[in-house]
Amino acid sequence: MTISGGTFDPSICEMEPIATPGAIQPHGALMTARADSGRVAHASVNLGEILGLPAASVLGAPIGEVIGRVNEILLREARRSGSETPETIGSFRRSDGQLLHLHAFQSGDYMCLDIEPVRDEDGRLPPGARQSVIETFSSAMTQVELCELAVHGLQLVLGYDRVMAYRFGADGHGEVIAERRRQDLEPYLGLHYPASDIPQIARALYLRQRVGAIADACYRPVPLLGHPELDDGKPLDLTHSSLRSVSPIHLDYMQNMHTAASLTIGLADGDRLWGMLVCHNTTPRIAGPEWRATAGMIGQVVSLLLSRLGEVENAAETLARQSTLSTLVERLSTGDTLAAAFVAADQLILDLVGASAAVVRLAGQELHFGRTPPVDAMQKVLDSLGRPSPLEVLSLDDVTLRHPELPELLAAGSGILLLPLTSGDGDLIAWFRPEHVQTITWGGNPAEHGTWNPATQRMRPRASFDAWKETVTGRSLPWTSAERNCARELGEAIAAEMAQRTRAELARLRHYDPLTGLANRSYLQERLAQDGQSAAALLFIDLDRFKAVNDSMGHGVGDGLLIEVARSLVATVRPHDLVVRLGGDEFVVLCHRLDAAGIVSLAERLRQVLEQPFEVAGRKCHISASIGIAMADSIGDLDLVRAADIAMYAAKKNGGNRGELFRPSLYEETTQLVELDNDMRGAIESEQFHLVYQPIFAL
């Protein structure tokens, strides 16, 4: 790569071998052994200072002879556990009495050891200090409050001069959202830092190894020596070494910030790096194993809570908009047309997502709400977005920056939230926001990333971190995930309403039920009038406990259940039998050429099918059915539907989940029951009624 003098190239930082530097920090030593042979393959040059054995003398030796047989066993056990997380395996005492910490991690075919002296200056944390800090987190109501508690606790326990919480924005830049510092230090709270300050390669490393420490920004890296036969020649991955040497560019960066030592904790939300907790000290400071363990535990708990609090904050915002959404969806069901319903909803459409204007295109009509951008400019923006899939919500807050040739967008359309509708043909809703001028304070000029020194062949980071204010123009307020979710839910409601209106029209024209698609009562009456009742049989099916489904799970689930019941009925009867939905939870099956045994057998099959639980919207619905059976040759002067209805009520009276064959004596017994009003019929379906009556007939 050729770089001109003085030009900063961020790609250089991304290519740095930060996980495989071939060196460590000097406050400890590192040693590796082949997993197969147990012989020492690598050793840091300073091994003699730390372990008391020169590096050259241990290369090729069995690891057990160097650290003791017990520690070798623990080292192998740590490898067998398969965890990449560094693990404390024990300690080792040198011949002069110096006690050493041993920490194991794995790297490819090697068992690796970080070796650190136990220092008096490390200090031990007060008993329960870690737990006390974590317990304070329960009072946090937002992510920022959680970070404020975390930085306070870390400074209190570890005593660094400055502790900050650093949150990454959508574009990768960082912002200090919480800070505790020594009083004489300049505050960083509220400052923003460009994304290039923390390259993507470093962010990925913090997802694998959450805690990193630098004891002295002015240290000289200690190289590793490799055994000529045991070193496979590949760069040794030191991601999980607490002693890993860091980028020289980062050390320069620290020195430019007048920071001598640091302890950094990666904060993850799922599989992305949300931000970091950063501890700075103005003098060198070694973060011992106990401090790192405390930092790691606090970081782990904060990461878990960040995700939950983010969901809570999003849910709270969504809930605040749900009332508007519910009212808007209700309005859509009114009006002669959907377009008329939108006009009646007017301000609700804007309030739903906090927009200043909106355009609705529906079935060839275009409706405008609020102060919309000029038509030509708006169309150019919409054309540039292509043809996203229906209900695929797109949001932009920088439309003006993308279209500098359209300055007229500033006042009305710097931001756009686009919702394509399922009806196709260019149907959509587009919400707009005006420009929102904002002042951001950066920690140094974000345009001055650093310089390249051709003489030293090294990148030098910027030296100034003085507050630098930037006025951001050409952007609207960003669209939140809650606003995008509300837009998507509105799209789904519009799709449902359009489908409902279409089904209703088809039902009106074709005598079919709009919900289930079955023939309706009118069609049945016409069919009976056409075919007559000779050689016919009819099953009258009324669902038991359906009201309880509606009451406990909602009418949406109830409607879904009716659809599933209809499908099951059609699938169970013969192809030429007619299945009808009379209304509510009442169905009819009209059959021809079936004798009494055949119709009773069919009724039993249907009863068994309806007794099985139905899964609707991921929920189990348990119902059953009362079935009245009427044969044309045994009903006298009654019509089939009336006779089957009487038999159904007898089945219902006798406990439900059964069939009852019509016989003349039932007419007198059930006349009063049939005349009950709707409220009483609901009571008949209740469990209390079932306890009163004993079954007198069951299939």
XYZ file of C-alpha atoms in Angstrom:
699
model
C 0.000 0.000 0.000
C 1.333 3.420 -0.956
C 0.527 6.302 1.350
C 1.385 9.901 0.657
C 3.088 11.823 3.410
C 0.773 13.254 6.038
C -2.374 11.485 4.778
C -4.415 9.501 7.280
C -5.636 6.130 6.056
C -8.099 4.457 8.489
C -7.630 1.111 6.720
C -4.159 0.857 8.263
C -5.719 0.604 11.708
C -8.077 -2.104 10.480
C -5.122 -4.173 9.240
C -3.122 -4.045 12.466
C -2.469 -7.516 13.923
C -3.845 -6.536 17.323
C -4.774 -10.130 18.235
C -1.396 -11.493 17.123
C 1.184 -8.842 18.108
C 3.942 -11.360 18.906
C 4.642 -9.507 22.155
C 3.250 -8.865 25.630
C 3.282 -6.129 28.255
C 6.259 -6.374 30.640
C 4.449 -6.699 34.004
C 4.039 -10.458 33.447
C 5.372 -13.308 31.343
C 3.805 -15.721 28.884
C 4.506 -19.350 28.094
C 2.817 -21.911 25.831
C 3.026 -25.663 25.478
C 1.904 -27.980 22.706
C -1.337 -29.691 23.695
C -0.193 -33.024 22.213
C 3.308 -33.295 23.702
C 3.128 -30.904 26.648
C 6.480 -29.388 25.656
C 7.072 -25.634 25.908
C 6.709 -23.995 22.473
C 6.838 -20.258 23.279
C 8.190 -18.106 26.084
C 8.416 -14.357 26.523
C 11.909 -12.873 26.640
C 11.320 -11.626 30.217
C 10.525 -15.107 31.577
C 13.690 -15.042 33.659
C 12.608 -11.843 35.427
C 9.123 -13.145 36.193
C 9.520 -16.914 36.621
C 13.204 -17.038 37.522
C 13.973 -19.336 34.555
C 15.450 -17.913 31.327
C 13.229 -18.327 28.271
C 15.875 -20.256 26.339
C 16.189 -22.816 29.147
C 12.507 -23.800 29.149
C 11.839 -23.997 25.404
C 11.291 -27.648 24.489
C 11.078 -28.777 28.137
C 7.994 -30.596 29.483
C 5.643 -27.977 30.910
C 5.233 -29.994 34.120
C 8.928 -29.611 34.886
C 8.589 -25.831 34.656
C 5.365 -25.152 36.594
C 4.922 -28.411 38.530
C 2.928 -31.530 37.806
C -0.203 -30.320 39.616
C -0.354 -27.104 37.610
C 0.172 -29.071 34.386
C -2.868 -31.202 35.233
C -4.895 -28.057 35.921
C -3.681 -26.540 32.662
C -4.830 -29.592 30.693
C -8.169 -29.603 32.490
C -8.655 -25.959 31.547
C -8.060 -26.836 27.888
C -10.420 -29.806 28.016
C -13.196 -27.557 29.332
C -13.209 -25.924 25.890
C -13.819 -22.418 27.223
C -11.982 -19.538 25.556
C -12.349 -17.405 28.679
C -9.081 -17.055 30.628
C -9.189 -19.288 33.687
C -7.259 -18.997 36.942
C -5.681 -22.422 37.509
C -3.569 -21.772 40.568
C -0.304 -20.283 41.704
C 3.402 -21.051 41.626
C 6.126 -20.065 44.073
C 9.594 -19.285 42.773
C 12.703 -20.491 44.526
C 13.081 -17.055 46.141
C 9.572 -17.258 47.602
C 7.856 -14.908 45.120
C 4.280 -16.051 44.528
C 2.957 -16.018 40.945
C -0.571 -16.101 39.522
C -1.168 -18.601 36.700
C -3.975 -17.985 34.191
C -4.717 -20.451 31.394
C -6.261 -19.938 27.974
C -6.124 -21.831 24.703
C -4.866 -20.688 21.336
C -5.050 -23.180 18.506
C -2.908 -26.224 19.346
C -1.311 -24.509 22.317
C -2.023 -24.444 26.038
C -1.135 -20.921 27.143
C -0.207 -19.389 30.490
C -0.197 -15.787 31.644
C 2.205 -15.542 34.597
C 1.882 -12.523 36.892
C 3.655 -11.775 40.173
C 1.437 -11.330 43.217
C 2.116 -7.724 44.132
C 1.427 -5.985 47.416
C 0.289 -2.926 45.508
C -2.443 -4.941 43.775
C -4.481 -4.773 46.960
C -7.501 -6.878 47.705
C -11.020 -5.627 47.297
C -13.169 -5.205 50.403
C -15.319 -8.292 51.049
C -18.552 -8.110 49.107
C -17.489 -4.984 47.174
C -18.318 -6.508 43.800
C -21.727 -7.700 44.950
C -22.510 -4.342 46.545
C -21.907 -2.555 43.255
C -24.031 -5.011 41.298
C -26.899 -4.744 43.780
C -27.192 -1.012 43.057
C -28.059 -1.788 39.430
C -31.565 -2.901 40.373
C -32.635 0.733 40.800
C -31.780 1.671 37.186
C -34.799 2.513 35.040
C -32.920 3.390 31.848
C -29.694 2.391 30.110
C -28.098 5.738 30.985
C -28.991 5.338 34.666
C -27.454 1.859 34.626
C -24.230 3.222 33.144
C -24.120 5.993 35.747
C -24.367 3.403 38.523
C -21.713 1.250 36.858
C -19.105 4.022 36.541
C -19.785 5.153 40.099
C -19.327 1.623 41.424
C -16.194 0.942 39.395
C -14.474 4.111 40.566
C -15.488 3.465 44.147
C -14.132 -0.092 44.102
C -11.099 0.187 41.790
C -10.096 3.808 42.437
C -9.166 4.885 38.883
C -8.884 8.628 38.311
C -11.607 8.598 35.658
C -14.306 6.058 34.774
C -16.568 6.580 31.747
C -19.418 4.816 29.981
C -19.053 5.093 26.233
C -22.032 4.312 23.931
C -21.742 3.684 20.193
C -24.166 5.395 17.830
C -25.731 3.858 14.723
C -22.884 5.236 12.579
C -20.217 3.842 14.931
C -19.172 7.070 16.624
C -19.063 7.096 20.427
C -20.524 9.342 23.117
C -19.590 9.584 26.799
C -22.955 9.175 28.559
C -21.739 8.746 32.161
C -18.573 9.765 34.003
C -16.933 9.810 37.445
C -13.594 11.610 37.684
C -11.060 13.178 39.934
C -12.140 16.767 40.508
C -9.065 18.348 38.919
C -9.517 16.470 35.626
C -11.276 17.992 32.626
C -14.768 16.510 32.157
C -15.467 14.321 29.124
C -19.179 13.799 29.808
C -21.258 14.522 26.708
C -18.294 14.497 24.319
C -18.525 12.543 21.055
C -15.648 10.679 19.412
C -15.362 9.567 15.775
C -15.804 5.903 14.893
C -12.194 5.727 13.685
C -10.967 6.146 17.294
C -11.964 2.528 17.907
C -11.481 0.514 14.676
C -13.839 -2.337 13.847
C -11.069 -4.878 14.401
C -10.731 -3.640 18.004
C -14.495 -3.728 18.540
C -14.615 -7.325 17.339
C -11.835 -8.176 19.796
C -13.834 -6.737 22.702
C -16.721 -9.060 21.832
C -14.394 -12.054 22.265
C -12.406 -10.790 25.266
C -14.461 -8.288 27.236
C -11.753 -6.977 29.602
C -8.484 -5.407 28.508
C -5.887 -3.614 30.614
C -2.841 -1.473 29.908
C -0.561 -0.966 32.888
C 1.707 1.735 31.437
C 1.187 3.552 28.129
C 4.963 4.010 27.862
C 5.889 0.313 28.190
C 8.305 -1.458 25.860
C 6.729 -4.578 24.306
C 8.335 -7.888 25.301
C 8.738 -10.229 22.299
C 8.017 -13.965 22.343
C 10.579 -16.626 21.544
C 9.512 -19.813 19.773
C 11.034 -23.291 19.780
C 12.194 -24.039 16.205
C 10.469 -27.448 16.141
C 7.383 -26.792 18.299
C 6.396 -23.366 16.931
C 4.199 -23.980 13.851
C 5.188 -20.621 12.400
C 1.698 -19.132 12.581
C 1.197 -15.893 14.558
C 0.089 -16.801 18.074
C -3.441 -15.537 18.811
C -3.244 -13.689 22.141
C -6.855 -12.479 22.196
C -7.438 -13.991 25.641
C -4.128 -13.031 27.198
C -4.407 -10.331 29.846
C -0.814 -9.402 28.973
C -1.325 -9.004 25.194
C 0.643 -6.085 23.786
C -1.563 -3.407 22.241
C -1.360 -1.280 19.128
C 1.399 1.373 19.160
C -1.180 3.766 17.687
C -3.393 3.208 20.719
C -0.475 3.834 23.079
C 0.195 7.130 21.299
C -3.514 7.918 21.602
C -3.375 7.333 25.374
C -0.309 9.482 25.776
C -1.949 12.280 23.804
C -4.883 12.072 26.255
C -2.404 12.208 29.169
C -3.545 8.752 30.241
C -0.898 6.421 31.695
C -3.013 3.316 32.422
C -6.407 1.999 31.406
C -8.885 -0.777 32.065
C -11.553 -1.292 29.393
C -14.699 -3.427 29.579
C -16.706 -4.255 26.458
C -20.498 -4.009 26.806
C -22.451 -6.244 24.447
C -26.109 -6.261 23.465
C -26.583 -9.639 21.845
C -23.917 -10.048 19.172
C -23.058 -6.357 18.801
C -20.774 -4.136 20.848
C -23.116 -1.619 22.510
C -20.359 0.412 24.146
C -17.599 0.248 26.748
C -16.804 1.053 30.351
C -13.398 2.755 30.347
C -11.164 3.398 33.377
C -8.270 5.862 32.988
C -5.433 6.674 35.375
C -2.914 9.486 35.106
C -0.132 7.303 36.534
C 0.870 3.714 35.650
C -1.289 1.096 37.326
C -1.415 -2.685 37.073
C -4.896 -4.170 37.107
C -4.358 -7.450 38.955
C -6.440 -10.616 38.482
C -8.967 -9.679 41.152
C -9.571 -6.257 39.660
C -9.989 -7.734 36.185
C -12.390 -10.369 37.523
C -14.438 -7.649 39.224
C -14.476 -5.561 36.051
C -15.503 -8.602 34.014
C -18.337 -9.512 36.366
C -19.668 -5.946 36.451
C -19.428 -5.734 32.665
C -21.272 -9.022 32.245
C -24.157 -7.929 34.484
C -24.338 -4.498 32.842
C -24.470 -6.132 29.392
C -27.367 -8.358 30.429
C -29.279 -5.460 31.964
C -28.599 -3.144 29.017
C -30.474 -5.476 26.695
C -33.435 -5.761 29.069
C -33.601 -2.039 29.801
C -33.421 -1.327 26.077
C -36.422 -3.574 25.551
C -38.230 -1.895 28.443
C -37.531 1.596 27.094
C -38.670 0.551 23.629
C -41.762 -1.127 25.060
C -42.601 1.990 27.075
C -42.400 4.152 23.967
C -44.417 1.612 21.984
C -47.046 1.451 24.728
C -47.330 5.231 24.697
C -48.159 5.021 20.981
C -50.463 2.007 21.222
C -53.466 4.106 22.190
C -53.019 6.175 19.035
C -52.541 3.027 16.972
C -55.649 1.367 18.426
C -57.792 4.439 17.753
C -56.407 4.742 14.247
C -57.058 1.068 13.454
C -60.607 1.418 14.808
C -61.197 4.423 12.565
C -60.087 2.417 9.521
C -63.076 0.127 9.932
C -65.461 3.071 9.546
C -66.289 5.028 6.446
C -67.651 3.873 3.138
C -64.116 3.453 1.765
C -60.694 3.038 3.301
C -59.608 6.377 1.821
C -62.533 8.070 3.573
C -61.494 6.404 6.819
C -57.968 7.815 6.433
C -59.326 11.312 5.880
C -61.351 10.985 9.069
C -58.233 9.861 10.963
C -56.179 12.897 9.808
C -54.001 13.949 12.805
C -53.778 10.409 14.196
C -51.709 9.366 11.179
C -49.080 11.995 12.036
C -49.174 11.465 15.799
C -48.584 7.729 15.414
C -44.915 8.199 14.461
C -44.311 11.832 15.426
C -44.297 13.086 11.834
C -45.020 16.568 10.534
C -46.517 15.371 7.243
C -47.647 12.227 5.462
C -48.740 10.999 2.050
C -51.077 8.022 1.629
C -51.411 6.375 -1.777
C -54.278 3.928 -1.914
C -56.169 2.429 -4.842
C -55.239 5.243 -7.208
C -55.923 8.026 -4.694
C -53.273 10.220 -3.054
C -54.035 11.857 0.284
C -51.842 14.556 1.868
C -51.647 15.318 5.585
C -49.694 18.191 7.146
C -47.099 20.202 5.255
C -45.766 17.739 2.679
C -42.680 18.317 0.494
C -43.161 19.596 -3.050
C -44.634 16.851 -5.241
C -41.746 16.629 -7.715
C -39.072 16.520 -5.011
C -41.038 13.984 -3.004
C -41.479 11.734 -6.034
C -37.769 11.878 -6.823
C -36.967 10.723 -3.281
C -39.535 7.908 -3.432
C -38.177 6.766 -6.798
C -34.642 6.655 -5.378
C -35.767 4.211 -2.681
C -36.722 1.585 -5.260
C -39.546 -0.888 -4.669
C -39.170 -2.372 -1.176
C -41.260 -5.399 -0.221
C -44.704 -4.802 1.313
C -44.550 -3.940 5.035
C -40.740 -3.580 4.787
C -40.377 -0.304 6.674
C -37.570 1.982 5.471
C -36.391 4.976 7.487
C -33.936 7.739 6.621
C -32.995 10.868 8.547
C -30.560 12.259 5.944
C -32.667 12.649 2.807
C -31.376 16.195 2.245
C -27.757 15.031 2.400
C -28.535 12.288 -0.123
C -30.248 14.796 -2.419
C -28.379 18.102 -2.117
C -29.975 19.142 -5.401
C -33.329 19.319 -3.567
C -32.880 22.017 -0.882
C -36.659 22.429 -0.749
C -36.764 19.192 1.269
C -35.192 20.868 4.322
C -38.396 22.415 5.567
C -40.544 19.308 5.246
C -38.707 16.200 4.142
C -35.230 15.790 5.628
C -36.451 12.524 7.129
C -38.745 9.901 5.627
C -40.395 6.774 7.006
C -41.731 4.634 4.152
C -44.303 1.858 4.478
C -45.210 -0.019 1.255
C -48.679 -1.559 1.543
C -49.588 -5.136 0.662
C -52.145 -4.076 -1.941
C -49.320 -3.282 -4.370
C -49.772 -0.962 -7.362
C -47.635 1.683 -5.650
C -49.837 1.861 -2.552
C -47.839 3.259 0.374
C -47.675 5.567 3.347
C -44.741 7.985 3.579
C -44.217 10.066 6.709
C -41.934 13.126 6.707
C -39.966 15.187 9.209
C -38.249 18.571 8.706
C -34.574 19.316 9.275
C -33.456 19.284 12.916
C -30.346 21.429 13.423
C -28.163 19.973 16.189
C -24.892 20.970 17.863
C -22.535 18.102 18.752
C -19.465 18.576 20.950
C -16.577 16.343 19.878
C -13.467 15.431 21.816
C -11.212 17.045 19.229
C -11.891 17.815 15.580
C -13.415 14.594 14.137
C -11.956 15.418 10.731
C -8.400 15.347 12.136
C -8.003 11.599 12.620
C -4.222 11.537 12.591
C -1.196 11.654 10.314
C 1.143 9.219 8.609
C 4.878 9.656 9.210
C 6.756 8.290 6.181
C 10.075 8.430 8.040
C 8.960 6.120 10.863
C 6.341 4.288 8.757
C 3.893 4.789 11.608
C 0.453 6.298 11.967
C 0.191 9.006 14.608
C -3.251 9.671 16.135
C -4.485 13.196 16.611
C -2.911 15.082 19.507
C -5.747 17.426 20.447
C -8.850 16.379 22.365
C -10.091 19.870 23.103
C -13.857 20.289 22.825
C -14.780 20.971 19.211
C -18.353 21.973 18.371
C -20.008 20.953 15.127
C -23.405 22.097 13.883
C -25.132 19.184 12.146
C -27.578 20.175 9.411
C -29.476 18.337 6.729
C -30.863 15.678 9.072
C -34.175 15.138 10.797
C -34.664 13.600 14.194
C -33.967 9.873 13.784
C -36.878 7.412 13.620
C -36.961 5.104 16.628
C -37.526 1.366 16.547
C -40.855 1.900 18.344
C -41.980 4.254 15.576
C -40.923 1.776 12.906
C -42.788 -1.012 14.724
C -45.946 1.098 14.943
C -45.749 1.826 11.227
C -45.410 -1.890 10.493
C -48.370 -2.729 12.746
C -50.452 -0.105 10.979
C -49.545 -1.713 7.664
C -50.686 -5.091 8.946
C -53.959 -3.556 10.189
C -54.522 -1.892 6.815
C -53.912 -5.215 5.060
C -56.386 -6.910 7.392
C -58.966 -4.179 6.891
C -58.627 -4.312 3.112
C -58.991 -8.081 3.182
C -62.012 -7.781 5.464
C -63.694 -5.301 3.152
C -62.975 -7.517 0.152
C -64.305 -10.604 1.878
C -67.425 -8.769 2.985
C -68.117 -7.692 -0.568
C -67.615 -11.191 -1.905
C -69.892 -12.591 0.778
C -72.590 -10.103 -0.100
C -72.362 -10.979 -3.748
C -71.853 -14.720 -3.533
C -73.588 -15.830 -0.323
C -70.369 -16.818 1.421
C -69.247 -16.112 4.948
C -66.486 -13.415 4.888
C -64.532 -14.893 7.813
C -64.432 -18.613 7.058
C -65.187 -18.658 3.357
C -68.024 -21.167 3.936
C -71.492 -20.914 2.456
C -73.817 -18.818 4.597
C -77.422 -19.129 5.793
C -78.841 -17.561 2.645
C -77.033 -20.047 0.461
C -78.282 -22.941 2.603
C -81.878 -21.792 2.331
C -81.586 -21.524 -1.428
C -80.007 -24.955 -1.624
C -82.742 -26.568 0.491
C -85.429 -24.872 -1.569
C -83.777 -26.112 -4.748
C -83.006 -29.702 -3.682
C -85.864 -30.322 -1.287
C -85.530 -32.409 1.865
C -86.006 -35.885 0.487
C -83.238 -38.325 1.311
C -81.361 -35.540 3.136
C -79.808 -35.315 6.606
C -78.475 -32.295 8.464
C -76.020 -31.798 11.335
C -76.418 -28.633 13.428
C -73.100 -27.897 15.200
C -72.761 -25.404 18.039
C -69.323 -24.928 19.636
C -69.094 -25.411 23.395
C -67.043 -22.938 25.474
C -66.412 -20.649 22.493
C -67.427 -17.594 24.511
C -64.689 -18.425 27.018
C -62.118 -18.364 24.187
C -63.253 -14.898 23.096
C -63.339 -13.603 26.657
C -59.946 -14.973 27.707
C -57.918 -14.804 24.479
C -59.604 -12.014 22.558
C -61.782 -11.863 19.478
C -58.769 -12.089 17.188
C -58.003 -15.562 18.488
C -61.729 -16.369 18.437
C -61.954 -15.492 14.747
C -58.843 -17.553 14.061
C -60.436 -20.478 15.875
C -63.604 -20.256 13.758
C -61.452 -20.366 10.640
C -59.656 -23.475 11.891
C -62.968 -25.135 12.839
C -64.300 -24.456 9.348
C -61.215 -26.028 7.791
C -61.530 -29.086 10.003
C -65.193 -29.562 9.149
C -64.527 -29.362 5.424
C -61.625 -31.787 5.736
C -63.711 -34.340 7.658
C -66.961 -34.479 5.677
C -67.386 -36.082 2.264
C -66.436 -33.966 -0.783
C -70.050 -33.496 -1.879
C -71.405 -32.587 1.594
C -72.157 -28.893 2.148
C -70.619 -27.127 5.176
C -72.343 -23.878 6.166
C -71.612 -21.263 8.782
C -74.953 -19.965 10.027
C -73.330 -17.235 12.124
C -71.420 -16.853 15.381
C -70.151 -20.289 16.387
C -72.957 -22.253 14.675
C -72.281 -24.500 11.667
C -74.398 -26.858 9.566
C -73.485 -29.870 7.436
C -76.030 -30.868 4.769
C -75.693 -34.447 3.564
C -77.458 -36.586 0.978
C -77.588 -40.341 0.595
C -76.683 -41.190 4.187
C -78.726 -43.504 6.394
C -79.140 -43.037 10.159
C -76.022 -45.064 10.996
C -73.951 -43.145 8.481
C -75.035 -39.696 9.677
C -74.499 -40.655 13.340
C -71.033 -41.964 12.453
C -70.189 -38.711 10.660
C -71.404 -36.691 13.642
C -69.137 -38.695 15.941
C -66.120 -38.108 13.694
C -66.812 -34.388 13.707
C -67.221 -34.377 17.488
C -63.837 -36.094 17.920
C -62.139 -33.668 15.523
C -63.551 -30.631 17.345
C -62.585 -32.058 20.730
C -58.907 -31.954 19.803
C -57.067 -28.719 20.770
C -56.617 -26.128 18.035
C -53.476 -23.988 17.817
C -54.254 -20.381 16.911
C -51.606 -17.651 16.889
C -49.313 -19.889 18.900
C -51.945 -20.560 21.588
C -53.875 -23.733 22.383
C -57.680 -23.477 22.221
C -59.783 -26.240 23.765
C -63.398 -26.512 22.696
C -65.976 -29.185 21.911
C -69.293 -29.248 20.096
C -72.950 -30.021 20.678
C -74.345 -31.642 17.532
C -78.005 -31.966 16.566
C -78.828 -34.644 13.959
C -81.983 -34.593 11.826
C -83.083 -37.061 9.140
C -85.600 -35.818 6.576
C -87.737 -38.935 6.923
C -88.250 -38.601 10.705
C -88.963 -34.925 11.377
C -92.659 -34.723 10.496
C -93.761 -31.232 9.484
C -90.591 -29.565 10.748
C -87.856 -28.441 8.380
C -84.373 -29.951 8.644
C -82.684 -26.913 10.180
C -85.384 -26.492 12.826
C -85.326 -30.172 13.774
C -81.529 -30.333 13.926
C -81.507 -27.139 16.009
C -83.874 -28.743 18.543
C -81.667 -31.835 18.723
C -78.574 -29.643 19.204
C -80.177 -27.898 22.178
C -80.927 -31.272 23.687
C -77.258 -32.184 23.296
C -76.275 -28.867 24.849
C -78.707 -29.419 27.726
C -77.198 -32.824 28.408
C -73.690 -31.464 28.931
C -72.359 -30.723 25.455
C -69.561 -32.510 23.605
C -72.066 -35.030 22.267
C -74.598 -35.606 19.525
C -78.352 -35.948 19.829
C -80.601 -37.537 17.185
C -83.904 -35.740 16.678
C -87.004 -37.584 17.824
C -90.525 -36.133 18.091
C -90.496 -36.139 21.901
C -87.623 -33.645 21.908
C -89.803 -30.960 20.380
C -91.859 -30.415 23.537
C -88.832 -30.839 25.817
C -86.726 -28.196 24.134
C -89.203 -25.568 22.921
C -88.681 -23.412 26.003
C -84.899 -23.800 25.767
C -84.909 -22.575 22.172
C -86.853 -19.469 23.168
C -84.262 -18.339 25.754
C -82.547 -15.034 24.996
C -78.854 -14.741 24.201
C -77.817 -14.111 27.793
C -79.489 -17.278 28.982
C -77.929 -19.246 26.136
C -74.541 -18.104 27.378
C -75.391 -19.428 30.815
C -76.397 -22.768 29.292
C -72.853 -23.122 27.997
C -71.314 -22.465 31.402
C -69.784 -25.165 33.545
C -72.481 -24.632 36.183
C -75.160 -25.782 33.751
C -73.170 -28.862 32.844
C -73.073 -29.848 36.506
C -76.867 -29.734 36.812
C -77.866 -31.954 33.902
C -76.778 -35.562 33.497
C -76.240 -36.959 29.982
C -79.152 -38.987 28.625
C -77.741 -39.757 25.209
C -74.244 -39.704 23.759
C -72.819 -40.951 20.517
